[in-house]
XYZ file of C-alpha atoms in Angstrom:
328
model
C -32.793 -14.597 -13.192
C -32.007 -13.722 -10.141
C -30.502 -10.054 -10.716
C -30.699 -8.574 -7.100
C -28.652 -11.551 -6.201
C -25.717 -10.914 -8.773
C -26.082 -6.796 -7.944
C -25.399 -7.774 -4.569
C -22.745 -9.940 -4.967
C -21.154 -7.832 -7.582
C -21.364 -4.388 -4.724
C -19.651 -6.729 -2.551
C -16.728 -7.890 -4.185
C -16.242 -4.301 -4.988
C -15.406 -3.142 -1.468
C -14.902 -6.873 -0.194
C -12.231 -8.813 1.039
C -10.460 -10.114 -2.406
C -10.382 -5.934 -3.319
C -8.606 -5.205 0.237
C -5.808 -7.929 -0.065
C -5.358 -7.813 -3.928
C -4.895 -4.024 -3.607
C -2.391 -4.472 -1.253
C -0.438 -6.645 -3.578
C -0.673 -4.779 -6.510
C 0.161 -1.282 -4.381
C 3.562 -3.157 -3.829
C 3.635 -4.031 -7.204
C 2.998 -0.364 -8.580
C 6.137 0.659 -6.261
C 8.502 -1.845 -8.043
C 6.984 -1.785 -11.396
C 5.195 1.569 -12.060
C 7.703 3.960 -10.016
C 11.014 2.414 -9.963
C 10.644 -0.121 -12.731
C 11.438 -3.079 -11.406
C 10.138 -6.144 -12.639
C 9.191 -8.442 -9.254
C 7.246 -11.470 -10.369
C 7.454 -12.877 -6.825
C 5.106 -10.592 -5.010
C 2.961 -13.367 -3.633
C 6.103 -14.882 -2.293
C 6.130 -11.438 0.675
C 2.459 -12.385 0.954
C 2.837 -15.955 1.574
C 6.146 -15.224 4.543
C 3.929 -12.883 5.984
C 0.905 -14.866 6.428
C 2.643 -18.171 7.724
C 4.979 -15.989 9.775
C 1.908 -14.393 11.424
C 0.203 -18.279 11.673
C 3.471 -20.063 12.677
C 4.262 -17.795 15.664
C 0.493 -17.699 17.104
C -0.169 -21.472 16.182
C 2.960 -23.053 16.622
C 5.036 -20.761 18.987
C 1.909 -20.032 20.688
C 2.973 -16.341 20.713
C 0.854 -13.068 20.828
C -0.831 -12.144 17.713
C 1.231 -8.972 17.374
C 4.377 -10.396 17.727
C 3.242 -12.526 14.637
C 2.627 -9.582 12.607
C 6.185 -8.517 13.569
C 7.823 -11.696 12.639
C 5.567 -11.170 9.269
C 6.800 -8.058 8.806
C 10.636 -9.084 9.686
C 10.173 -11.695 6.806
C 9.117 -9.967 4.249
C 12.057 -7.324 4.941
C 14.226 -10.421 5.299
C 13.150 -11.519 1.756
C 13.540 -8.524 0.101
C 16.679 -8.264 1.003
C 17.900 -12.070 -0.121
C 16.311 -11.557 -3.176
C 17.430 -8.206 -4.124
C 20.995 -7.865 -2.760
C 22.530 -10.224 -5.421
C 20.156 -8.935 -8.219
C 19.713 -5.444 -8.460
C 22.569 -4.191 -9.251
C 22.337 -6.476 -13.035
C 19.837 -6.226 -15.670
C 15.991 -5.902 -14.509
C 15.278 -9.303 -16.121
C 17.372 -11.018 -13.461
C 15.411 -9.948 -10.682
C 12.316 -10.946 -12.773
C 13.665 -14.446 -12.982
C 14.884 -14.855 -9.362
C 11.719 -13.583 -7.516
C 9.752 -15.803 -9.787
C 11.818 -18.959 -8.607
C 11.995 -17.564 -5.246
C 8.420 -17.299 -5.038
C 7.685 -20.753 -5.847
C 11.064 -21.780 -3.723
C 9.318 -20.653 -1.055
C 5.527 -22.048 -2.086
C 7.205 -25.423 -2.187
C 9.249 -25.232 1.355
C 5.990 -24.234 2.822
C 3.800 -27.369 1.326
C 7.092 -29.738 1.872
C 6.768 -32.669 4.322
C 9.822 -31.973 5.813
C 8.187 -28.977 6.892
C 5.056 -30.064 8.138
C 5.240 -29.944 11.906
C 6.019 -26.381 10.839
C 4.285 -25.128 8.258
C 1.765 -27.765 7.922
C 2.023 -29.345 4.472
C -0.261 -28.999 2.062
C -3.345 -28.369 4.410
C -1.475 -25.182 5.677
C -2.072 -23.780 8.765
C -5.373 -22.423 10.360
C -6.800 -21.104 13.982
C -4.681 -18.109 14.483
C -7.272 -14.900 14.008
C -9.015 -15.245 17.305
C -7.408 -12.606 19.032
C -8.138 -10.442 15.942
C -12.158 -10.823 15.967
C -11.717 -10.528 19.978
C -10.944 -6.766 18.921
C -13.948 -6.582 17.636
C -15.667 -3.408 18.727
C -19.169 -4.062 16.359
C -22.167 -5.367 18.183
C -23.535 -8.660 16.621
C -25.996 -8.248 14.038
C -25.872 -7.219 10.182
C -24.686 -3.077 8.875
C -25.550 -2.235 5.897
C -28.538 -1.082 3.584
C -30.719 -3.374 2.822
C -28.878 -6.429 0.591
C -25.729 -4.697 0.885
C -24.330 -5.684 4.239
C -22.104 -7.773 6.442
C -21.935 -8.947 9.836
C -20.387 -8.006 12.684
C -16.847 -9.863 11.929
C -16.658 -9.048 8.058
C -17.666 -5.434 9.057
C -14.399 -5.918 11.285
C -12.168 -6.521 8.598
C -13.157 -4.317 6.094
C -13.089 -1.524 8.455
C -9.419 -2.888 9.301
C -8.964 -3.567 5.933
C -9.534 -0.343 3.946
C -7.950 1.368 6.474
C -4.716 0.036 5.834
C -5.617 -0.036 2.118
C -5.915 3.784 2.539
C -2.984 4.436 4.743
C -0.955 2.653 2.308
C -2.369 4.734 -0.664
C -1.251 7.868 1.631
C 2.134 6.788 2.303
C 2.703 5.937 -1.077
C 1.499 9.359 -2.294
C 3.974 11.307 0.416
C 6.892 9.337 -0.550
C 6.240 9.848 -4.399
C 6.020 13.495 -3.668
C 9.163 13.604 -1.740
C 12.916 13.712 -3.242
C 13.109 9.988 -2.455
C 10.157 9.323 -4.690
C 11.688 11.810 -7.338
C 14.923 9.555 -7.333
C 13.007 6.492 -7.534
C 11.204 7.932 -10.746
C 14.530 8.794 -12.312
C 15.678 5.648 -11.951
C 12.554 4.121 -13.788
C 13.370 6.921 -16.737
C 17.126 6.547 -16.328
C 19.182 5.194 -14.562
C 22.224 5.981 -15.778
C 21.614 9.876 -15.518
C 20.903 8.921 -11.588
C 24.539 7.417 -11.185
C 25.740 10.546 -12.586
C 24.456 12.694 -10.333
C 25.930 10.714 -7.621
C 23.263 8.839 -6.155
C 23.478 5.237 -5.041
C 20.720 2.952 -7.556
C 21.460 -0.249 -6.086
C 20.659 1.583 -2.672
C 17.155 2.987 -3.901
C 16.070 0.142 -5.549
C 16.683 -2.241 -2.579
C 14.548 0.498 -0.675
C 12.041 0.111 -3.079
C 11.627 -3.164 -3.337
C 11.695 -3.558 0.661
C 8.811 -1.235 1.021
C 6.927 -2.585 -1.956
C 7.490 -6.136 -0.426
C 6.166 -4.746 3.156
C 2.820 -2.731 2.170
C 2.330 -6.451 -0.081
C 2.678 -8.482 2.643
C -0.262 -6.758 5.009
C -2.224 -8.682 1.688
C -0.847 -11.483 3.183
C -1.843 -10.998 6.885
C -5.235 -9.594 5.950
C -5.775 -12.993 3.880
C -5.196 -15.205 6.530
C -7.146 -13.026 8.975
C -10.030 -13.009 6.732
C -9.932 -16.953 5.881
C -8.878 -17.753 9.382
C -5.927 -20.019 7.437
C -3.030 -19.872 4.968
C -2.051 -22.924 2.372
C 1.010 -22.661 0.358
C -1.242 -23.101 -3.311
C -2.897 -20.116 -2.750
C 0.160 -17.876 -2.850
C 1.176 -19.284 -6.372
C 2.269 -17.035 -9.461
C -1.470 -16.244 -9.797
C -1.271 -14.111 -7.195
C 1.286 -11.801 -8.876
C 0.041 -12.030 -12.275
C -3.280 -10.630 -10.811
C -1.581 -7.993 -9.197
C 0.429 -7.054 -12.202
C -3.159 -6.995 -13.868
C -4.922 -4.725 -11.456
C -1.789 -2.083 -11.741
C -2.471 -1.989 -15.232
C -5.856 -1.751 -15.369
C -5.614 0.743 -12.958
C -2.852 2.820 -14.278
C 0.773 2.207 -13.636
C 2.622 5.059 -11.161
C -1.192 6.348 -10.185
C -1.590 6.442 -6.573
C -4.805 5.043 -6.583
C -4.640 3.285 -9.715
C -4.064 -0.216 -8.086
C -7.234 0.184 -5.799
C -9.455 0.879 -8.490
C -7.889 -1.504 -10.432
C -8.809 -4.252 -7.935
C -12.261 -2.841 -7.641
C -12.766 -3.411 -11.165
C -10.842 -6.504 -11.614
C -13.257 -8.246 -9.081
C -16.320 -6.583 -10.149
C -15.807 -8.107 -13.542
C -14.407 -11.346 -12.360
C -17.822 -11.733 -9.948
C -20.094 -10.068 -12.500
C -19.140 -12.304 -15.137
C -18.876 -15.432 -13.384
C -22.520 -14.832 -11.597
C -24.443 -13.917 -14.997
C -22.975 -17.079 -16.690
C -23.766 -19.243 -14.099
C -27.465 -18.215 -14.004
C -27.711 -17.858 -17.528
C -26.476 -21.693 -17.449
C -28.694 -22.605 -14.832
C -32.015 -21.058 -16.704
C -31.352 -22.819 -19.895
C -30.171 -19.397 -21.897
C -26.559 -21.275 -22.975
C -27.737 -24.602 -23.283
C -24.325 -25.609 -25.150
C -22.338 -24.842 -21.682
C -22.596 -26.544 -18.311
C -22.053 -25.164 -14.745
C -18.431 -26.624 -14.584
C -17.525 -24.761 -17.405
C -18.307 -21.509 -16.105
C -15.073 -21.126 -14.112
C -12.820 -21.302 -17.179
C -14.988 -19.423 -19.631
C -15.195 -16.685 -16.717
C -11.335 -16.321 -16.962
C -11.420 -16.353 -20.778
C -13.816 -13.716 -21.061
C -11.764 -11.170 -18.203
C -8.868 -12.134 -19.953
C -10.032 -11.604 -23.378
C -11.573 -7.850 -22.180
C -8.041 -7.287 -20.623
C -6.460 -7.925 -23.790
C -8.784 -5.701 -25.401
C -7.659 -2.643 -22.902
C -4.136 -3.184 -23.306
C -4.717 -2.965 -26.976
C -6.897 -0.075 -27.125
C -5.449 1.416 -24.019
C -2.371 0.160 -22.456
C -1.740 2.782 -20.265
C -4.554 1.675 -18.457
C -7.986 3.811 -16.731
C -6.050 6.358 -15.456
C -2.538 6.076 -16.730
C -0.016 7.357 -18.694
C 1.821 5.403 -21.455
C 5.136 6.682 -20.718
C 4.590 5.036 -17.425
C 4.890 1.616 -18.498
C 7.687 2.180 -21.497
C 10.017 1.078 -18.856
C 13.927 0.984 -19.557
C 14.717 -2.492 -18.617
C 18.419 -2.605 -18.485
């Protein structure tokens, strides 16, 4: 078996583009679920409107790359207002229903034949990351140690991606140590008590939903920049559920929980998949074919997370009290 290749791909997964993209999505979910107790099941929608906002601005409108970032951020903020204003004064399950429905509606709009001239239909949009890589300061070559290395384009993406990821963690840390963050935690524990103290629970929830959505939308930007394309089916419900899995794995209401959770999630995902593929191709698992490796990988990773929830429901670094939200 080629254990060196398996080890190399596993290390790359630990700090690769998937960890960056899903780490940002999970930081946003952590603000919603971990700190405020909001059940937002539409994080993929924030990522989708950001990625498509940037793509349409650059490809269709022929406007600068940075203007596309602004459009994507504005679209994510507007989406938070549209989803939050009608639902945040109601019970938590209404927000969950609205957000998961909104995410699917947005995906279908982007996929629609009617809007194909704008969003590209099921093929999506591509060719909008040229300006991003034109800013690459790394000369042509390979960067790393031995087999653990990346070309100049990937190195530039990872540099930007990890800076954005760590700055997001720093922002969350500072905000949650502030009076604003303490109000969010109080809302998660007992929002009636917060109302009794004269605070506008609706206003704080809306701010939390908007902030978490905007941080998550950077994952949509970076997904599009790395792949050079956005496609509607990528931003399905599984993207949101992966983000929730990452938050619970790392520990809810922990600043670095989403980052560590994303690293562990993709390490397990890649390691199990590659190991199974090698075992099957070398004849060690004769009753399985390479086509079955993908579904079995999902099953084994899911089984591992089920065991984690049974044995340690608060996640690796979490606290049980952080996931016992009052979903009224």
